[in-house]
Amino acid sequence: MRERDRITAAASVLAWAGVAAFLVCLLVRMVAPYPRWDLLGCMSVSAVAAAVWWLRARGRPAPGGKTADFPGRGGRGTSRWWPARRGVLVSVAFIALYMPFEALSASSSATTPTLAAIISSGPRIATVTITKVHYTHRKTLKSIGTYFVSGVTVKAPGPDHGTVERLKGTVEQSAPPRPGDRVGALYAPDNPEAGSYLGRLSALRSLLGGPAPPGEFGLLALYGLVPLVLARLSYRTATTCRSIADGLGEGQPHTLRVRVDGATAGSFHRPFPSATQSPRLAPGLRLSSPGGSRDLFHERCLDPEGLASALSNQQGWLYWVPMAEHRPEWVTDAVLVLDDGRYLCGVTPLGAAPHMLQGEPLGGPLPGPEPSRAIGPYALWHPRVHLPAAVAYAVSFLAVGLIAAGAGYRNGTLESICLILAAAGPIAGLLSIRFQRQRYLRELRRRTGGLTASVPNEGNSV
């Protein structure tokens, strides 16, 4: 297990700074000639930072490396129980990554051979008049509603003063166009055969290297509120565990002096499950005590064997609140507080197996704010769990790099493939981690004899 140090934290910040810079470059200059060296530079920064993070997180702590402290109230070095908010933060990361991807998709679709021909022949932007409407198709998208795509002929100023060019093009509007309507046009007066772009003037200026149109800014700003709200809710609901009672339910708590003895896994239910609820398969620690043991199951983002190895033979106190009515597969909230002040939140079984010690009820109030900081945050899983996901992320990153380098320019099929790979890579990576982790936990449960819920559909546990 590796805890957060300053270099690892700095690498995380630098990687996300590269993503933010990537988005800013696209918004400031929506369309530019390939290769986009500004975008490739931002990607290089993120790639180096991610590599440093991965190597530091997997390797041994550097000699003399300092662990970052997260001061809490009252001057104590408390930190929030970070796995409780990890699911929300993963969603935030996905939404945040979509923003530069959406901007890149819009930029690449606008960078076409037609645009290159217009630019090479001397582009001009002007407000023109529609003289004829050839066809109009009504389209509907959930994101923007109903709009109309029309093929029109427009009257535009020619290369010489007083001359007029008749250009054909396609225009998208919220209402069907009519002859005499005015619309913006980007074209080459000296080369009308190169084609034209029709639309709002702000959108046409972005095609000549200007900033993204206001609609794109507004859409991204509105979309960006989602991760900000989710992150805020995550930080508000995550447990700080300034006292043991923060991680326990109501009732008479029990305590047991324990020692970390190894890793385990098990499937269990929360009390009073619904008829359709499937048991949850989770990693855990085997805690030994004179005369028996108990299991403490924790969040699936923590590697049980890596965690057990890092905490091997560490001693502390386990706190939980028993229930008068229970079934063997039911669990209750629990907190493990090690002698050095670190804490681990989780659940412990309520069953009364012969080896499962029931601890001693506390005669008085719970101890004071003994927990000082959460265990973790880096207890990485075995490489076999993350290797397929790492490959998927690498393929997605490479696809984005190919788009920024112009590999799909003049080749719509290759560009479409790169966009699909870039969008599907992170999703495939998460699904792969979920599948590989499920297999790993099942094997660990068989090896260690972990808790098995006596209910059907165990294979569908999440």
Coordinates of C-alpha atoms in Angstrom, one line a residue:
M1 CA 0.0 0.0 0.0
R2 CA 1.2 3.5 -0.8
E3 CA 0.0 6.7 0.8
R4 CA -0.3 10.0 -0.9
D5 CA 2.9 12.0 -1.0
R6 CA 3.6 15.4 -2.5
I7 CA 5.0 14.1 -5.8
T8 CA 2.0 11.8 -6.4
A9 CA -0.4 14.6 -5.5
A10 CA 1.5 17.1 -7.8
A11 CA 1.4 14.5 -10.7
S12 CA -2.4 14.3 -10.3
V13 CA -2.8 18.0 -10.4
L14 CA -0.5 18.3 -13.4
A15 CA -2.4 15.6 -15.4
W16 CA -5.7 17.4 -14.9
A17 CA -4.0 20.7 -15.8
G18 CA -3.1 19.2 -19.1
V19 CA -6.7 18.2 -19.7
A20 CA -7.9 21.7 -18.8
A21 CA -5.3 23.3 -21.1
F22 CA -6.4 21.0 -23.9
L23 CA -9.9 22.3 -23.6
V24 CA -8.8 25.9 -23.4
C25 CA -6.7 25.5 -26.6
L26 CA -9.8 24.2 -28.4
L27 CA -12.0 27.0 -27.2
V28 CA -9.5 29.8 -28.0
R29 CA -8.7 28.4 -31.5
M30 CA -11.5 26.0 -32.5
V31 CA -10.1 25.1 -35.9
A32 CA -6.4 25.1 -37.0
P33 CA -4.2 23.3 -39.4
Y34 CA -3.0 19.8 -38.6
P35 CA -1.0 18.7 -36.7
R36 CA -2.3 20.6 -33.7
W37 CA 0.9 21.0 -31.8
D38 CA -0.8 22.9 -29.0
L39 CA -3.1 19.9 -28.3
L40 CA -0.3 17.4 -28.6
G41 CA 1.8 19.4 -26.1
C42 CA -1.0 19.4 -23.6
M43 CA -1.4 15.6 -24.1
S44 CA 2.3 15.1 -23.5
V45 CA 2.1 16.9 -20.2
S46 CA -0.8 14.8 -19.1
A47 CA 0.9 11.6 -20.3
V48 CA 4.1 12.3 -18.4
A49 CA 2.2 13.2 -15.2
A50 CA 0.0 10.1 -15.4
A51 CA 3.1 7.9 -15.9
V52 CA 4.8 9.5 -12.8
W53 CA 1.6 9.0 -10.8
W54 CA 1.4 5.3 -11.8
L55 CA 5.0 4.6 -11.1
R56 CA 5.0 6.4 -7.7
A57 CA 1.7 4.7 -6.7
R58 CA 2.9 1.2 -7.6
G59 CA 6.5 1.6 -6.3
R60 CA 7.9 1.9 -2.9
P61 CA 7.9 5.3 -1.1
A62 CA 10.9 7.3 -1.8
P63 CA 13.4 7.7 1.2
G64 CA 12.4 10.7 3.2
G65 CA 9.3 11.2 1.2
K66 CA 6.7 13.3 3.0
T67 CA 3.1 12.2 3.3
A68 CA 0.6 14.9 2.5
D69 CA -1.4 15.9 5.6
F70 CA -5.0 17.0 5.5
P71 CA -5.6 19.1 8.6
G72 CA -9.1 18.9 10.1
R73 CA -10.9 20.9 12.7
G74 CA -9.3 21.5 16.0
G75 CA -5.8 21.3 14.5
R76 CA -5.9 17.5 14.3
G77 CA -4.6 15.7 11.2
T78 CA -8.0 14.3 10.1
S79 CA -8.9 13.3 6.6
R80 CA -12.1 12.2 5.1
W81 CA -12.9 8.6 4.4
W82 CA -12.1 8.9 0.7
P83 CA -13.6 5.6 -0.6
A84 CA -17.1 6.8 0.4
R85 CA -16.9 9.5 -2.3
R86 CA -14.9 7.7 -4.9
G87 CA -17.9 6.6 -6.9
V88 CA -19.1 10.2 -7.3
L89 CA -15.6 11.4 -8.1
V90 CA -15.2 8.8 -10.8
S91 CA -18.4 10.1 -12.4
V92 CA -17.1 13.7 -12.1
A93 CA -13.9 12.6 -13.9
F94 CA -15.9 11.0 -16.7
I95 CA -18.0 14.1 -17.2
A96 CA -14.9 16.4 -17.0
L97 CA -13.2 14.3 -19.7
Y98 CA -16.2 14.5 -22.0
M99 CA -15.9 18.2 -22.3
P100 CA -12.6 18.4 -24.1
F101 CA -13.6 15.3 -26.1
E102 CA -16.8 17.1 -27.3
A103 CA -14.8 20.1 -28.2
L104 CA -12.3 18.0 -30.1
S105 CA -15.1 16.2 -31.9
A106 CA -16.6 19.5 -33.1
S107 CA -13.2 20.8 -34.1
S108 CA -12.3 17.7 -36.1
S109 CA -15.7 17.5 -37.9
A110 CA -15.3 21.2 -39.0
T111 CA -11.7 20.7 -40.3
T112 CA -12.5 19.4 -43.8
P113 CA -11.0 19.5 -47.2
T114 CA -13.7 21.9 -48.2
L115 CA -12.6 24.4 -45.5
A116 CA -8.9 23.9 -46.6
A117 CA -9.8 24.7 -50.2
I118 CA -11.7 27.9 -49.2
I119 CA -8.8 29.0 -47.0
S120 CA -6.2 28.4 -49.6
S121 CA -8.2 30.4 -52.2
G122 CA -8.7 33.5 -50.0
P123 CA -11.7 33.2 -47.6
R124 CA -14.3 35.8 -47.1
I125 CA -17.1 36.1 -44.5
A126 CA -20.2 38.1 -45.5
T127 CA -23.9 38.3 -44.9
V128 CA -25.7 37.0 -48.0
T129 CA -29.3 36.6 -49.2
I130 CA -31.1 33.4 -49.8
T131 CA -32.5 33.4 -53.4
K132 CA -33.9 29.8 -53.6
V133 CA -34.7 27.0 -51.2
H134 CA -34.2 23.6 -52.8
Y135 CA -35.3 21.3 -49.9
T136 CA -36.0 21.3 -46.2
H137 CA -35.7 18.4 -43.8
R138 CA -37.0 18.5 -40.2
K139 CA -34.7 16.8 -37.6
T140 CA -35.0 16.3 -33.9
L141 CA -32.3 15.8 -31.3
K142 CA -32.9 15.4 -27.5
S143 CA -30.1 17.7 -26.7
I144 CA -31.1 20.7 -28.9
G145 CA -34.8 19.9 -29.9
T146 CA -36.2 20.4 -33.4
Y147 CA -34.3 22.1 -36.2
F148 CA -34.4 22.3 -40.0
V149 CA -31.7 21.4 -42.5
S150 CA -32.2 23.1 -45.9
G151 CA -30.4 23.2 -49.2
V152 CA -30.3 26.8 -50.6
T153 CA -28.8 29.0 -53.2
V154 CA -27.5 32.4 -52.0
K155 CA -26.4 35.6 -53.6
A156 CA -22.9 36.6 -52.4
P157 CA -20.5 39.4 -53.4
G158 CA -18.0 38.3 -56.1
P159 CA -14.2 38.9 -56.4
D160 CA -14.7 42.2 -58.1
H161 CA -16.7 45.2 -56.9
G162 CA -20.3 44.9 -58.0
T163 CA -20.2 41.3 -59.2
V164 CA -22.4 38.7 -57.7
E165 CA -21.8 35.0 -57.1
R166 CA -24.5 32.4 -56.8
L167 CA -23.4 29.7 -54.3
K168 CA -25.1 26.6 -53.1
G169 CA -24.9 25.4 -49.6
T170 CA -26.7 23.9 -46.6
V171 CA -28.0 25.9 -43.6
E172 CA -29.3 24.7 -40.3
Q173 CA -31.9 26.9 -38.5
S174 CA -34.6 26.6 -35.9
A175 CA -37.2 27.5 -38.6
P176 CA -37.4 26.7 -42.3
P177 CA -35.7 29.4 -44.4
R178 CA -37.4 31.5 -47.0
P179 CA -36.1 33.4 -50.1
G180 CA -35.0 36.8 -49.0
D181 CA -33.7 35.7 -45.6
R182 CA -30.2 36.8 -44.6
V183 CA -27.5 34.4 -43.4
G184 CA -23.8 34.4 -42.9
A185 CA -21.5 32.7 -45.5
L186 CA -17.9 31.7 -45.6
Y187 CA -16.6 31.2 -49.1
A188 CA -13.8 32.0 -51.5
P189 CA -14.8 34.7 -54.1
D190 CA -12.0 33.6 -56.4
N191 CA -12.9 29.9 -56.2
P192 CA -16.7 29.5 -55.9
E193 CA -16.3 25.8 -56.9
A194 CA -14.6 25.2 -53.6
G195 CA -18.0 25.3 -51.8
S196 CA -19.3 27.4 -48.9
Y197 CA -20.4 27.3 -45.3
L198 CA -23.6 28.9 -44.2
G199 CA -24.6 29.8 -40.7
R200 CA -24.1 32.3 -37.9
L201 CA -21.2 34.7 -38.3
S202 CA -19.6 33.7 -34.9
A203 CA -19.6 30.1 -35.9
L204 CA -18.0 30.9 -39.3
R205 CA -15.3 33.0 -37.7
S206 CA -14.3 30.0 -35.5
L207 CA -13.6 28.1 -38.7
L208 CA -10.9 30.6 -39.5
G209 CA -9.0 30.0 -36.3
G210 CA -11.2 32.2 -34.0
P211 CA -12.6 31.2 -30.7
A212 CA -15.5 28.7 -30.4
P213 CA -18.9 30.2 -31.0
P214 CA -20.9 31.4 -28.0
G215 CA -23.3 28.4 -28.2
E216 CA -20.3 26.0 -27.7
F217 CA -19.1 28.0 -24.7
G218 CA -22.6 28.1 -23.2
L219 CA -23.1 24.3 -23.7
L220 CA -19.8 23.4 -22.1
A221 CA -20.4 25.9 -19.2
L222 CA -23.8 24.4 -18.5
Y223 CA -22.4 20.9 -18.8
G224 CA -19.5 21.8 -16.5
L225 CA -21.9 22.7 -13.7
V226 CA -22.7 19.0 -13.4
P227 CA -19.3 17.8 -12.1
L228 CA -19.0 20.9 -9.9
V229 CA -22.3 20.1 -8.2
L230 CA -21.5 16.4 -7.9
A231 CA -18.1 17.2 -6.4
R232 CA -19.7 19.5 -3.9
L233 CA -22.2 16.9 -2.8
S234 CA -19.5 14.3 -2.5
Y235 CA -17.4 16.5 -0.2
R236 CA -20.5 17.3 1.9
T237 CA -21.6 13.7 2.4
A238 CA -18.2 11.9 2.8
T239 CA -17.4 10.8 6.4
T240 CA -14.6 12.7 8.2
C241 CA -14.7 10.2 11.2
R242 CA -13.4 12.8 13.7
S243 CA -14.8 10.4 16.3
I244 CA -15.6 6.7 16.3
A245 CA -19.4 7.4 16.5
D246 CA -19.2 9.0 13.0
G247 CA -18.9 5.5 11.4
L248 CA -21.4 3.6 13.6
G249 CA -25.1 3.3 13.8
E250 CA -27.3 3.8 16.8
G251 CA -27.2 1.3 19.7
Q252 CA -24.9 -0.2 22.2
P253 CA -21.5 -0.5 20.6
H254 CA -19.2 -3.5 21.1
T255 CA -15.4 -3.4 20.9
L256 CA -12.7 -6.0 20.3
R257 CA -8.9 -5.9 20.5
V258 CA -7.7 -7.2 17.1
R259 CA -4.7 -7.8 15.0
V260 CA -4.6 -7.7 11.2
D261 CA -4.1 -11.3 10.1
G262 CA -4.6 -11.4 6.4
A263 CA -7.1 -10.7 3.5
T264 CA -10.4 -12.3 2.8
A265 CA -13.6 -11.7 0.7
G266 CA -17.3 -12.4 1.2
S267 CA -20.8 -11.8 -0.1
F268 CA -23.3 -10.3 2.3
H269 CA -26.5 -8.3 2.7
R270 CA -27.4 -5.2 4.6
P271 CA -30.1 -5.9 7.2
F272 CA -33.6 -6.4 5.9
P273 CA -32.8 -6.8 2.2
S274 CA -35.6 -6.7 -0.4
A275 CA -36.7 -9.9 -2.1
T276 CA -34.9 -9.0 -5.3
Q277 CA -31.6 -7.6 -3.8
S278 CA -28.5 -9.6 -4.7
P279 CA -25.7 -10.1 -2.2
R280 CA -22.7 -7.8 -2.4
L281 CA -19.3 -9.3 -2.9
A282 CA -16.6 -7.2 -1.2
P283 CA -12.9 -7.5 -0.1
G284 CA -12.0 -7.5 3.5
L285 CA -9.5 -8.0 6.3
R286 CA -9.3 -11.0 8.6
L287 CA -8.9 -9.7 12.1
S288 CA -7.6 -12.1 14.7
S289 CA -8.0 -12.0 18.5
P290 CA -7.4 -14.5 21.3
G291 CA -10.0 -17.3 20.9
G292 CA -11.3 -16.3 17.4
S293 CA -11.5 -13.7 14.7
R294 CA -13.8 -11.3 12.9
D295 CA -13.9 -10.0 9.3
L296 CA -14.0 -6.4 8.3
F297 CA -15.3 -5.8 4.7
H298 CA -14.3 -2.5 3.1
E299 CA -14.9 -0.7 -0.2
R300 CA -14.0 -2.5 -3.4
C301 CA -11.5 0.2 -4.5
L302 CA -9.1 -1.1 -1.9
D303 CA -7.0 -4.2 -2.7
P304 CA -7.5 -6.6 0.2
E305 CA -4.1 -8.4 -0.2
G306 CA -2.2 -5.2 -0.7
L307 CA -3.9 -3.6 2.3
A308 CA -3.4 -6.7 4.5
S309 CA 0.3 -6.9 3.6
A310 CA 0.8 -3.2 4.5
L311 CA -1.1 -3.6 7.8
S312 CA 0.2 -7.0 8.6
N313 CA 0.3 -7.6 12.4
Q314 CA -0.9 -4.1 13.1
Q315 CA -3.0 -4.0 16.2
G316 CA -6.0 -1.8 17.1
W317 CA -9.6 -1.8 18.2
L318 CA -12.7 -2.8 16.2
Y319 CA -16.0 -1.0 17.0
W320 CA -19.5 -2.1 15.8
V321 CA -23.1 -2.1 17.0
P322 CA -24.7 -5.6 17.1
M323 CA -28.4 -6.2 16.4
A324 CA -30.8 -8.3 18.4
E325 CA -32.2 -9.8 15.3
H326 CA -29.9 -11.0 12.5
R327 CA -29.2 -13.5 9.8
P328 CA -25.7 -15.0 9.1
E329 CA -25.2 -13.0 5.9
W330 CA -26.2 -9.6 7.5
V331 CA -23.6 -7.0 8.3
T332 CA -23.4 -3.8 10.3
D333 CA -21.2 -0.7 10.1
A334 CA -17.8 -0.9 11.8
V335 CA -14.7 1.1 12.3
L336 CA -11.2 -0.2 12.8
V337 CA -8.9 2.2 14.7
L338 CA -5.2 1.2 14.7
D339 CA -2.9 2.0 17.5
D340 CA -1.2 4.7 15.4
G341 CA -4.5 6.5 14.9
R342 CA -5.3 5.5 11.4
Y343 CA -8.8 4.3 10.7
L344 CA -10.6 2.0 8.2
C345 CA -14.4 2.2 7.7
G346 CA -16.4 -0.9 6.7
V347 CA -18.9 -3.5 7.7
T348 CA -18.6 -6.6 9.9
P349 CA -20.9 -9.7 9.9
L350 CA -23.6 -10.0 12.5
G351 CA -23.7 -13.8 12.4
A352 CA -22.7 -16.0 15.4
A353 CA -20.3 -18.5 13.8
P354 CA -18.1 -20.4 16.3
H355 CA -14.9 -18.5 15.4
M356 CA -16.6 -15.1 15.3
L357 CA -16.0 -13.2 18.5
Q358 CA -18.7 -11.0 19.7
G359 CA -16.5 -8.5 21.6
E360 CA -17.4 -6.7 24.8
P361 CA -20.0 -4.0 25.1
L362 CA -18.7 -0.6 26.1
G363 CA -19.8 0.3 29.6
G364 CA -19.4 4.0 29.0
P365 CA -19.3 6.5 26.2
L366 CA -17.3 5.9 23.0
P367 CA -13.6 7.1 23.1
G368 CA -12.9 10.6 22.0
P369 CA -11.6 11.6 18.5
E370 CA -9.0 8.9 18.3
P371 CA -9.0 8.4 14.5
S372 CA -6.4 10.8 13.0
R373 CA -6.4 10.0 9.3
A374 CA -7.9 7.5 6.9
I375 CA -5.9 4.5 5.7
G376 CA -4.7 4.8 2.1
P377 CA -5.4 6.3 -0.3
Y378 CA -3.3 4.1 -2.7
A379 CA -3.7 0.4 -2.2
L380 CA -3.6 -0.6 -5.9
W381 CA -5.0 -3.9 -7.1
H382 CA -3.0 -6.7 -8.6
P383 CA -1.8 -5.8 -12.2
R384 CA -4.0 -8.5 -13.7
V385 CA -7.1 -6.6 -12.5
H386 CA -6.0 -3.3 -14.1
L387 CA -4.0 -4.4 -17.1
P388 CA -6.9 -4.7 -19.5
A389 CA -8.2 -1.3 -18.4
A390 CA -4.8 0.3 -18.8
V391 CA -4.7 -1.0 -22.4
A392 CA -8.2 0.4 -23.0
Y393 CA -7.2 3.8 -21.6
A394 CA -4.0 3.8 -23.7
V395 CA -5.9 3.0 -26.9
S396 CA -8.3 5.9 -26.1
F397 CA -5.4 8.3 -25.4
L398 CA -3.7 7.2 -28.7
A399 CA -6.9 7.7 -30.7
V400 CA -7.2 11.3 -29.3
G401 CA -3.5 11.8 -30.2
L402 CA -4.1 10.6 -33.8
I403 CA -7.0 13.0 -34.2
A404 CA -4.9 15.9 -32.9
A405 CA -2.1 14.9 -35.3
G406 CA -4.4 14.9 -38.3
A407 CA -4.5 11.2 -39.0
G408 CA -8.1 11.3 -39.9
Y409 CA -7.9 14.4 -42.1
R410 CA -9.3 13.6 -45.6
N411 CA -10.2 10.2 -44.3
G412 CA -13.6 10.2 -42.7
T413 CA -13.6 6.5 -41.9
L414 CA -10.3 6.7 -39.9
E415 CA -11.5 9.8 -38.1
S416 CA -14.8 8.1 -37.1
I417 CA -12.9 5.0 -35.8
C418 CA -10.6 7.2 -33.7
L419 CA -13.6 9.1 -32.2
I420 CA -15.3 5.8 -31.3
L421 CA -12.2 4.4 -29.7
A422 CA -11.6 7.6 -27.8
A423 CA -15.1 7.6 -26.4
A424 CA -15.4 3.9 -25.7
G425 CA -11.9 3.4 -24.1
P426 CA -12.8 4.8 -20.6
I427 CA -16.1 2.9 -20.5
A428 CA -14.5 -0.4 -21.6
G429 CA -11.8 0.2 -19.0
L430 CA -14.2 0.6 -16.1
L431 CA -16.2 -2.5 -17.2
S432 CA -13.0 -4.5 -17.5
I433 CA -12.0 -3.5 -13.9
R434 CA -15.4 -4.5 -12.6
F435 CA -15.2 -7.9 -14.3
Q436 CA -11.6 -8.7 -13.3
R437 CA -12.2 -7.5 -9.7
Q438 CA -15.2 -9.7 -9.5
R439 CA -13.2 -12.8 -10.6
Y440 CA -10.4 -11.9 -8.2
L441 CA -12.7 -11.6 -5.2
R442 CA -14.4 -14.9 -5.9
E443 CA -11.1 -16.6 -6.0
L444 CA -10.0 -14.9 -2.8
R445 CA -13.2 -15.9 -1.0
R446 CA -12.7 -19.6 -2.0
R447 CA -9.1 -19.5 -0.8
T448 CA -9.9 -17.9 2.6
G449 CA -13.3 -19.3 3.3
G450 CA -15.0 -15.9 3.4
L451 CA -18.6 -15.2 4.2
T452 CA -21.1 -16.6 1.6
A453 CA -24.7 -15.4 1.6
S454 CA -27.2 -18.2 1.3
V455 CA -29.3 -16.4 -1.3
P456 CA -29.6 -17.0 -5.1
N457 CA -28.1 -14.9 -7.9
E458 CA -24.7 -14.6 -6.3
G459 CA -23.1 -14.3 -9.7
N460 CA -24.9 -11.0 -10.3
S461 CA -23.4 -9.4 -7.2
V462 CA -21.9 -6.0 -7.7

